Amino acid sequence: MTAQTASNTVPAPAAAKAYLSVNNVEVIYDHVILVLKGVSLDVPEGKIVALLGANGAGKSTTLKAISTLLHGERGEITKGSVEFRGERVDRLTPNELVKRGMVQVMEGRHCFGHLTVEENLLTGAYTRDIPRGELKASLELVYHYFPRLKMRRSAQAGYTSGGEQQMTAIGRALMAKPAMILLDEPSMGLAPQIVEEIFEIVHDLNVREKVSFLLAEQNTMVALRYADLGYILENGRVVMEGEARELSANEDVKEFYLGLSTSGRKSFRDVKHYRRRKRWLA
Amino acid sequence: MQFFFEVLIAGLLSGVMYSLVALGYVLIYKASGVFNFAQGAMVFFAALTAVGLHDLGLSLWVAVPLTMAVMVVLGLVTERIVLRPLVAQPEITLFMATIGLSFFIEGLAQAIWGANVRGLDLGIDDVPLEWLLDHANMAISQFDLIAAAIAAAMVAALAIFFSKTKIGRALRAVADDHQAALSVGIPLHHVWGVVWAVAGFVALVSGLLWGARNGVQFSLTFLALKALPVLILGGFTSVPGAIVGGLIIGASEKLAEVFLGPYVGGGIDGWFPYVLALLFLLVRPEGLFGEKIIRRI
């Protein structure tokens, strides 16, 4: 009865209002290592935003700063703020943040290896106090998007394939009924075909479930194809931002991140020089 | 043959008592990856507190629930002031912390209640069950049977708790991967608090049963050491493993003492379980029911 009225008053998950803004965030690890040097970015409601950059550029750190998982890794936000749906969230615990509709899917998937796939999914609903029927419905929703997980539901997650683990991790996040998912390196270690499959599902979730995504990716080509907007990080700073389409058309991005170039092969020394100059101009 | 069975059953029943102690370890190890060396001290503390309150004139029906509350508080406080500041430290650091904790709890118990041996009468007589004596001519202690029944009930309850409830699932999730558990919104401290409280409860039950049997005294803390072979046999992470391990250890030490003992001069039940555990380690390091170490290649 109560469940019914609740679903009537809140038709779509509060996703419609999702809005994340990161303002000039600085992150220091272990009190000495400056990793983010003032990162600002916005995720508009209902969009997929890609956070791009090389190894060590600060993509994962940015996501963890937003999801407040930094504390467990001896990192801390020393400047700036993070706002989610108009509320300052950088002092919250991960638990409070999940309750407000933001979940992170960590890099390297991090499934609970000894739990079955289904149990993994169920832990995702920890923060929701819902009756059994509603829980079942959420589970079915996840199985609808990831039919493969339904087949593997009683397998121990530790024994499933990398792709299935990534799906489990995303499905688990979905169980929290989030308005926004922070997706860290979903393509890591997966075959191109599986990567494609996972991005298709991300796209579906974005369109049909109205979930906003901020995804960190090294696979620039795939990420820009599915994203609406993109930010490029270098050494803990945003060096470029814009519409995904513009970014993938940008000569510099093509050169540095997509490995495409109109002017043929260049010697490595030229590239380095060019890149260095460009970076400071950007 | 009849004598053999009598020894076997007595062994199994005392094994159940070992299982109870081992359970406390399994709970905490499962959820936080900490080998809680202080479990033996907690058993001692619980038993001494219950008896102490009883000796003050409270009936057992009041003293035991009161002790229960004390153990829950002790568990929560331990989590708060000992383990929480050590989050994300190496396991060995946590282990050392629990060693320190065990000395503290032992000292605290004796500072409050004194170091005298106290008797505890739960109202269950340690006499052979007459029915069995009449019909099968076997002497099986009534006390042992009731203790075994209590242990069985607790194990069943815990097994259901771990596999069917939300908080039980969260406990296992936390045991697998702290960071991931955090990322889906499971509050670690809350979960750890629950675990320590449940471990406190288990300590109380085993403390009462062992205390009623051997008297409440400092040697209860050595139960901790008796639980080790049980854990090695059964696996550190498995509730059923703790039970089966306890049964094997209990039965084998009694049988060894009775049937092998005479050849080597007796007194082998003290060390036989450790030898058994050592042999077992060579064959199956994760224990009978321990979680297999999952490694993807």
XYZ file of C-alpha atoms in Angstrom:
579
model
C 0.000 0.000 0.000
C 2.626 2.459 1.066
C 4.899 1.230 -1.670
C 2.219 1.974 -4.199
C 1.607 5.534 -3.109
C 5.330 6.106 -2.943
C 5.767 4.996 -6.524
C 2.874 7.210 -7.569
C 4.228 10.377 -6.048
C 7.747 9.757 -7.309
C 7.232 8.530 -10.856
C 10.786 8.462 -12.121
C 13.608 8.005 -9.617
C 14.587 11.449 -8.499
C 17.099 11.247 -11.330
C 15.461 14.122 -13.116
C 16.999 16.623 -10.719
C 20.485 15.118 -10.726
C 23.116 17.736 -10.906
C 26.682 17.458 -9.780
C 29.161 20.253 -9.590
C 32.771 20.018 -8.534
C 34.357 23.357 -7.699
C 38.079 23.862 -7.697
C 38.826 20.707 -5.721
C 42.317 20.094 -4.448
C 43.236 16.651 -3.086
C 46.275 15.715 -1.065
C 47.276 12.146 -0.237
C 49.194 11.354 2.934
C 49.397 15.088 3.744
C 52.110 15.640 1.130
C 51.222 14.335 -2.299
C 49.220 16.882 -4.251
C 47.138 14.934 -6.742
C 44.342 17.253 -7.808
C 45.323 20.871 -8.311
C 41.958 22.536 -8.513
C 39.552 20.489 -10.627
C 36.187 21.930 -11.590
C 33.542 20.123 -13.554
C 29.780 19.902 -13.955
C 27.517 17.013 -14.752
C 24.150 18.265 -16.023
C 21.072 16.228 -15.215
C 20.552 13.157 -17.316
C 23.845 13.393 -19.172
C 26.822 11.112 -19.581
C 30.049 12.957 -18.895
C 33.415 11.424 -19.679
C 36.503 12.195 -17.647
C 39.489 11.458 -19.831
C 43.199 11.464 -19.422
C 46.317 9.332 -19.159
C 47.462 7.169 -16.296
C 47.906 9.172 -13.116
C 46.122 12.245 -14.440
C 43.752 12.188 -11.473
C 40.602 10.635 -12.925
C 40.090 8.065 -10.204
C 41.020 10.528 -7.514
C 38.414 12.952 -8.826
C 35.736 10.270 -8.663
C 36.781 9.202 -5.178
C 36.829 12.793 -4.023
C 33.226 13.090 -5.174
C 32.127 9.797 -3.622
C 34.071 10.559 -0.412
C 35.837 7.205 -0.633
C 39.122 9.093 -0.358
C 39.160 8.932 3.418
C 39.793 5.199 3.390
C 42.903 5.800 1.302
C 44.499 8.518 3.359
C 43.487 11.206 0.907
C 41.648 14.383 1.727
C 40.035 17.330 0.017
C 41.972 20.383 1.126
C 40.263 23.005 -1.021
C 37.092 23.443 -2.999
C 33.693 21.843 -2.680
C 31.417 19.257 -4.231
C 27.730 19.929 -4.637
C 25.112 17.370 -5.561
C 21.561 18.539 -6.249
C 22.268 21.848 -4.630
C 23.643 20.380 -1.437
C 27.230 20.332 -0.305
C 28.272 16.667 -0.097
C 32.032 16.557 0.393
C 31.739 16.169 4.173
C 29.219 13.310 4.013
C 29.954 9.630 4.535
C 29.628 7.268 1.571
C 26.528 5.828 3.238
C 24.798 9.218 3.324
C 25.828 9.890 -0.237
C 24.380 6.615 -1.513
C 21.139 7.462 0.265
C 21.087 10.762 -1.629
C 21.345 8.895 -4.905
C 25.014 8.799 -5.870
C 26.944 5.544 -6.109
C 30.438 4.809 -7.305
C 31.421 1.722 -9.261
C 35.054 1.341 -8.385
C 37.938 0.772 -10.718
C 38.744 -2.907 -10.983
C 35.120 -3.854 -10.321
C 35.526 -4.908 -6.669
C 32.813 -7.527 -6.500
C 32.352 -9.436 -3.286
C 34.119 -12.583 -4.461
C 32.663 -15.055 -2.004
C 29.093 -13.858 -2.389
C 26.945 -15.070 -5.239
C 26.121 -12.686 -8.051
C 22.619 -12.246 -6.663
C 23.885 -11.614 -3.142
C 26.243 -9.024 -4.594
C 23.302 -7.282 -6.161
C 21.306 -7.447 -2.944
C 24.065 -5.741 -0.961
C 23.651 -2.827 -3.344
C 20.227 -2.172 -1.848
C 21.633 -1.931 1.677
C 20.738 1.713 2.101
C 17.148 1.247 0.974
C 14.590 0.113 3.517
C 12.128 -1.484 1.179
C 9.738 -4.421 1.372
C 10.692 -7.738 -0.158
C 8.485 -7.262 -3.206
C 10.126 -4.015 -4.172
C 13.540 -5.572 -3.701
C 12.538 -8.364 -6.086
C 11.395 -5.773 -8.608
C 14.736 -3.961 -8.413
C 16.496 -7.260 -8.910
C 14.395 -8.032 -11.959
C 15.178 -4.600 -13.354
C 18.899 -5.312 -13.104
C 18.398 -8.724 -14.722
C 16.460 -7.013 -17.481
C 19.478 -4.885 -18.352
C 22.010 -7.640 -17.674
C 20.366 -10.911 -18.773
C 23.730 -12.603 -18.398
C 23.681 -11.977 -14.663
C 20.394 -13.786 -14.353
C 21.967 -16.894 -15.787
C 24.898 -16.602 -13.405
C 22.880 -15.480 -10.387
C 23.922 -18.312 -8.082
C 27.584 -18.389 -9.125
C 30.171 -17.030 -6.710
C 31.159 -13.660 -8.120
C 34.841 -14.460 -7.714
C 34.522 -17.198 -10.311
C 32.729 -15.178 -12.977
C 34.423 -13.566 -15.967
C 35.741 -10.015 -15.966
C 32.804 -8.783 -18.027
C 30.309 -10.446 -15.737
C 32.040 -8.906 -12.736
C 31.827 -5.459 -14.308
C 28.137 -6.065 -14.951
C 27.682 -7.254 -11.379
C 29.393 -4.131 -10.095
C 27.197 -1.843 -12.196
C 24.095 -3.864 -11.359
C 24.952 -3.637 -7.691
C 25.177 0.134 -7.943
C 21.856 0.154 -9.766
C 20.196 -1.640 -6.844
C 20.622 1.533 -4.792
C 18.285 3.253 -7.276
C 20.793 6.004 -7.937
C 20.259 9.277 -9.730
C 23.921 9.338 -10.597
C 26.594 6.692 -11.030
C 30.314 7.385 -10.905
C 31.822 4.773 -13.164
C 35.555 4.267 -12.889
C 37.313 2.674 -15.850
C 34.568 0.251 -16.931
C 36.622 -0.969 -19.883
C 39.626 -2.033 -17.839
C 40.904 -5.446 -18.827
C 37.892 -6.343 -20.947
C 37.644 -7.536 -24.538
C 36.532 -4.798 -26.976
C 33.268 -6.606 -27.636
C 32.399 -6.697 -23.924
C 33.391 -3.042 -23.564
C 30.974 -2.201 -26.337
C 28.233 -4.259 -24.658
C 28.760 -2.504 -21.332
C 28.723 0.976 -22.853
C 25.517 0.105 -24.714
C 23.921 -0.794 -21.390
C 25.214 2.404 -19.800
C 23.601 4.299 -22.642
C 20.313 2.423 -22.128
C 20.338 3.126 -18.410
C 20.946 6.771 -19.131
C 18.078 7.031 -21.578
C 15.482 4.809 -19.945
C 16.262 4.958 -16.238
C 17.382 8.589 -16.394
C 20.612 7.858 -14.557
C 23.360 10.434 -15.011
C 26.889 9.140 -15.399
C 30.312 10.522 -14.725
C 32.729 8.020 -16.165
C 36.480 7.975 -16.015
C 38.021 6.268 -19.001
C 41.360 5.711 -20.655
C 39.622 4.361 -23.702
C 38.978 7.830 -25.111
C 37.515 6.678 -28.392
C 34.710 4.575 -26.897
C 34.035 7.012 -24.074
C 33.575 10.005 -26.386
C 31.280 8.017 -28.633
C 28.813 7.411 -25.787
C 29.279 10.573 -23.715
C 27.509 13.899 -24.090
C 30.282 15.973 -22.594
C 33.943 15.404 -21.890
C 36.698 16.738 -19.671
C 40.359 16.039 -20.198
C 42.596 15.870 -17.154
C 46.320 16.233 -17.158
C 48.479 16.262 -14.039
C 45.558 16.972 -11.763
C 44.119 19.829 -13.815
C 41.340 20.079 -16.369
C 43.071 21.100 -19.589
C 40.159 20.846 -21.982
C 36.403 20.509 -21.836
C 33.484 20.521 -24.202
C 30.844 18.583 -26.088
C 31.962 15.045 -26.747
C 31.469 15.546 -30.478
C 33.662 18.662 -30.524
C 36.317 16.979 -28.468
C 36.566 14.008 -30.772
C 36.879 16.395 -33.693
C 39.559 18.464 -31.962
C 42.981 18.077 -33.581
C 44.862 17.918 -30.282
C 42.589 15.292 -28.817
C 42.862 13.284 -31.995
C 46.594 13.525 -31.805
C 47.165 12.846 -28.125
C 44.364 10.546 -27.104
C 42.960 8.938 -30.205
C 46.283 8.388 -31.931
C 44.893 9.904 -35.117
C 46.621 12.622 -37.036
C 46.013 14.306 -40.338
C 49.610 15.304 -40.886
C 51.097 11.809 -41.034
C 53.673 10.396 -38.681
C 55.774 12.759 -36.607
C 58.929 12.128 -34.733
C 58.400 11.606 -31.038
C 60.452 14.676 -30.212
C 58.157 16.940 -32.168
C 55.126 15.453 -30.544
C 56.517 16.029 -27.134
C 57.404 19.592 -27.849
C 54.084 20.321 -29.491
C 52.240 18.710 -26.688
C 54.099 20.627 -24.039
C 53.381 23.943 -25.713
C 49.740 23.069 -26.257
C 49.244 22.066 -22.686
C 50.262 25.411 -21.345
C 48.155 27.212 -23.897
C 45.079 25.221 -23.049
C 32.433 -51.351 21.689
C 29.946 -49.784 24.010
C 32.776 -48.090 25.834
C 34.085 -46.773 22.539
C 30.769 -45.117 21.793
C 30.546 -43.728 25.254
C 33.929 -42.073 24.836
C 33.075 -40.927 21.336
C 29.837 -39.293 22.386
C 31.403 -37.647 25.402
C 34.126 -36.375 23.074
C 31.661 -35.027 20.546
C 29.726 -33.248 23.242
C 32.801 -31.596 24.688
C 33.733 -30.751 21.122
C 30.555 -28.735 20.836
C 31.826 -26.646 23.714
C 35.028 -25.954 21.807
C 32.949 -25.018 18.803
C 31.180 -22.398 20.845
C 34.439 -20.683 21.676
C 35.655 -20.980 18.096
C 32.434 -19.365 16.866
C 33.366 -16.087 18.482
C 36.584 -15.991 16.472
C 34.882 -16.920 13.249
C 32.365 -14.114 13.579
C 34.916 -11.369 13.939
C 37.379 -12.846 11.487
C 34.671 -13.261 8.875
C 33.474 -9.713 9.087
C 36.632 -7.743 9.657
C 39.534 -10.027 8.840
C 40.796 -9.549 12.383
C 41.899 -12.562 14.361
C 40.549 -11.495 17.719
C 43.020 -12.813 20.218
C 40.909 -11.301 22.991
C 38.021 -13.726 22.476
C 39.268 -15.960 25.314
C 39.504 -12.946 27.580
C 35.972 -11.982 26.601
C 34.746 -15.447 27.561
C 36.447 -15.047 30.922
C 35.120 -11.548 31.404
C 31.569 -12.593 30.543
C 31.552 -15.589 32.851
C 33.120 -13.647 35.704
C 30.687 -10.769 35.331
C 27.686 -13.080 35.297
C 28.908 -14.979 38.355
C 29.935 -11.800 40.113
C 26.493 -10.292 39.656
C 24.924 -13.574 40.732
C 27.042 -13.610 43.884
C 25.878 -10.084 44.647
C 22.457 -11.562 45.121
C 20.881 -11.168 41.704
C 19.126 -14.178 40.287
C 20.595 -15.707 37.149
C 17.587 -14.483 35.200
C 18.683 -10.930 35.972
C 22.435 -11.447 36.042
C 22.678 -13.061 32.623
C 20.734 -10.443 30.636
C 22.651 -7.759 32.510
C 25.933 -9.390 31.544
C 24.636 -9.621 28.020
C 24.166 -5.867 28.001
C 27.647 -5.390 29.434
C 29.149 -7.596 26.716
C 27.362 -5.727 23.962
C 28.644 -2.442 25.347
C 32.143 -3.893 25.692
C 31.981 -5.033 22.065
C 30.800 -1.665 20.817
C 33.383 0.224 22.859
C 36.155 -2.051 21.618
C 35.160 -1.430 18.051
C 34.984 2.308 18.680
C 38.211 2.965 20.545
C 40.503 0.117 19.526
C 39.641 -0.918 15.993
C 38.166 2.150 14.375
C 41.328 4.233 14.657
C 43.208 1.341 13.062
C 41.089 1.093 9.921
C 43.160 0.401 6.801
C 46.174 -0.702 8.838
C 47.927 -4.009 8.121
C 46.316 -7.115 9.608
C 49.245 -7.737 11.906
C 48.681 -4.352 13.529
C 45.081 -5.238 14.250
C 46.145 -8.609 15.609
C 48.620 -6.965 17.976
C 45.901 -4.585 19.094
C 43.690 -7.529 20.045
C 46.537 -9.098 22.026
C 46.815 -5.895 23.993
C 43.074 -5.858 24.342
C 43.042 -9.378 25.766
C 45.453 -8.388 28.559
C 43.378 -5.343 29.279
C 40.122 -7.282 29.489
C 41.672 -9.982 31.694
C 43.008 -7.315 34.010
C 39.748 -5.407 34.024
C 37.761 -8.521 34.891
C 39.999 -9.338 37.825
C 40.204 -5.757 38.988
C 36.430 -5.629 39.233
C 35.637 -9.117 40.491
C 38.837 -10.339 42.097
C 40.951 -13.322 41.144
C 39.217 -16.039 43.156
C 37.808 -19.137 41.543
C 34.049 -18.957 41.675
C 31.563 -21.708 41.190
C 28.625 -21.298 38.841
C 25.484 -23.367 39.149
C 23.198 -23.121 36.164
C 20.771 -25.586 37.682
C 21.668 -28.320 35.224
C 23.155 -31.372 36.917
C 26.253 -32.940 35.470
C 24.916 -36.475 35.910
C 24.469 -39.331 33.448
C 21.130 -39.386 31.734
C 19.132 -42.156 33.396
C 17.123 -43.106 30.362
C 20.277 -43.844 28.362
C 21.828 -45.629 31.324
C 18.809 -47.908 31.576
C 18.244 -48.608 27.918
C 21.679 -48.537 26.318
C 23.796 -48.839 29.421
C 25.748 -45.741 28.381
C 26.753 -42.916 30.668
C 26.172 -39.637 28.842
C 26.133 -36.443 30.838
C 22.890 -34.543 30.876
C 24.798 -31.294 31.136
C 26.782 -32.059 28.005
C 23.622 -32.825 26.084
C 21.959 -29.581 27.066
C 25.100 -27.606 26.306
C 25.256 -29.227 22.890
C 21.638 -28.361 22.242
C 22.252 -24.722 23.156
C 25.276 -24.594 20.895
C 23.364 -26.185 18.033
C 20.587 -23.647 18.372
C 23.074 -20.796 18.324
C 24.833 -22.103 15.271
C 21.578 -22.517 13.403
C 20.593 -18.988 14.301
C 23.942 -17.597 13.155
C 23.889 -19.531 9.910
C 20.488 -18.077 9.074
C 21.655 -14.650 10.179
C 24.624 -14.730 7.803
C 22.904 -16.065 4.723
C 19.380 -14.700 4.891
C 19.423 -11.302 6.551
C 20.437 -7.988 5.111
C 22.913 -7.228 7.876
C 24.354 -10.749 7.625
C 24.960 -10.270 3.915
C 26.502 -6.913 4.618
C 28.847 -8.573 7.114
C 30.083 -10.987 4.495
C 30.392 -8.203 1.961
C 32.530 -6.186 4.358
C 34.681 -9.246 4.993
C 35.304 -9.598 1.263
C 36.100 -6.014 0.359
C 35.933 -3.042 2.721
C 36.243 -0.431 0.010
C 33.554 -1.914 -2.181
C 31.262 -2.281 0.822
C 31.771 1.404 1.551
C 31.094 2.289 -2.059
C 27.632 0.708 -2.012
C 26.811 2.552 1.182
C 27.358 -0.096 3.844
C 28.514 1.761 6.970
C 31.518 -0.260 8.148
C 31.450 0.897 11.748
C 27.846 -0.029 12.144
C 28.512 -3.510 10.796
C 31.614 -4.007 12.918
C 29.730 -2.847 15.974
C 27.120 -5.525 15.343
C 29.779 -8.182 14.928
C 31.541 -7.313 18.158
C 28.255 -7.274 19.995
C 27.335 -10.726 18.631
C 30.808 -12.016 19.491
C 30.268 -10.691 23.008
C 27.026 -12.645 23.176
C 28.721 -15.833 22.006
C 31.463 -15.266 24.582
C 28.831 -15.007 27.279
C 27.150 -18.276 26.330
C 30.414 -20.187 26.129
C 31.630 -18.534 29.315
C 28.523 -19.652 31.194
C 28.698 -23.215 29.950
C 32.432 -23.604 30.515
C 32.204 -21.765 33.802
C 29.482 -24.088 35.053
C 31.605 -27.051 34.096
C 35.102 -26.079 35.256
C 34.437 -23.198 37.615
C 34.870 -19.580 36.659
C 38.564 -18.906 36.830
C 41.448 -17.417 34.968
C 42.112 -20.637 33.064
C 39.002 -19.887 30.998
C 41.179 -17.556 28.952
C 43.169 -20.560 27.754
C 40.093 -21.697 25.894
C 41.356 -19.296 23.327
C 44.225 -21.632 22.655
C 41.962 -24.677 22.534
C 39.927 -22.965 19.825
C 42.931 -22.643 17.527
C 43.075 -26.237 16.286
C 39.315 -26.119 15.885
C 39.660 -23.095 13.644
C 42.496 -24.588 11.644
C 40.473 -27.716 11.040
C 37.184 -26.060 10.287
C 38.399 -22.936 8.554
C 38.552 -19.434 9.987
C 35.635 -18.150 7.992
C 33.042 -20.847 8.342
C 30.370 -21.180 11.001
C 29.638 -24.821 10.123
C 33.406 -25.333 9.998
C 33.746 -24.205 13.594
C 31.161 -26.805 14.583
C 32.592 -29.698 12.615
C 36.107 -28.723 13.655
C 35.029 -28.670 17.283
C 33.398 -32.083 16.971
C 36.481 -33.601 15.374
C 38.816 -32.091 17.933
C 36.593 -33.073 20.856
C 36.080 -36.629 19.687
C 39.654 -37.258 18.607
C 41.234 -35.923 21.765
C 39.036 -38.081 23.980
C 39.511 -41.172 21.844
C 43.237 -40.580 21.639
C 43.473 -40.127 25.372
C 41.541 -43.280 26.146
C 42.841 -45.612 23.488
C 46.299 -44.292 22.605
C 47.091 -42.648 25.915
C 47.976 -45.782 27.845
C 50.753 -46.641 25.376
C 52.578 -43.367 25.811
C 51.837 -42.755 29.433
C 48.647 -40.695 29.108
C 48.018 -36.982 29.089
C 47.987 -36.680 25.329
C 44.666 -34.852 25.091
C 46.559 -31.679 25.880
C 48.602 -31.710 22.711
C 46.882 -34.146 20.387
C 44.573 -31.521 18.810
C 47.543 -29.358 17.878
C 49.297 -32.223 16.147
C 46.095 -32.980 14.300
C 45.768 -29.341 13.267
C 49.371 -29.240 12.131
C 48.900 -32.292 9.933
C 45.736 -30.765 8.586
C 47.473 -27.519 7.697
C 49.773 -29.414 5.372
C 46.880 -30.908 3.446
C 44.211 -28.230 3.458
C 45.404 -24.856 4.689
C 42.032 -23.135 4.302
C 40.346 -25.705 6.581
C 37.497 -28.075 5.865
C 34.894 -25.416 5.213
C 37.002 -22.311 4.941
C 36.443 -20.049 1.996
C 38.639 -21.117 -0.830
C 41.154 -18.531 -1.764
C 39.755 -17.416 -5.095
C 42.426 -16.496 -7.541
C 41.760 -15.689 -11.162
C 44.518 -16.434 -13.575
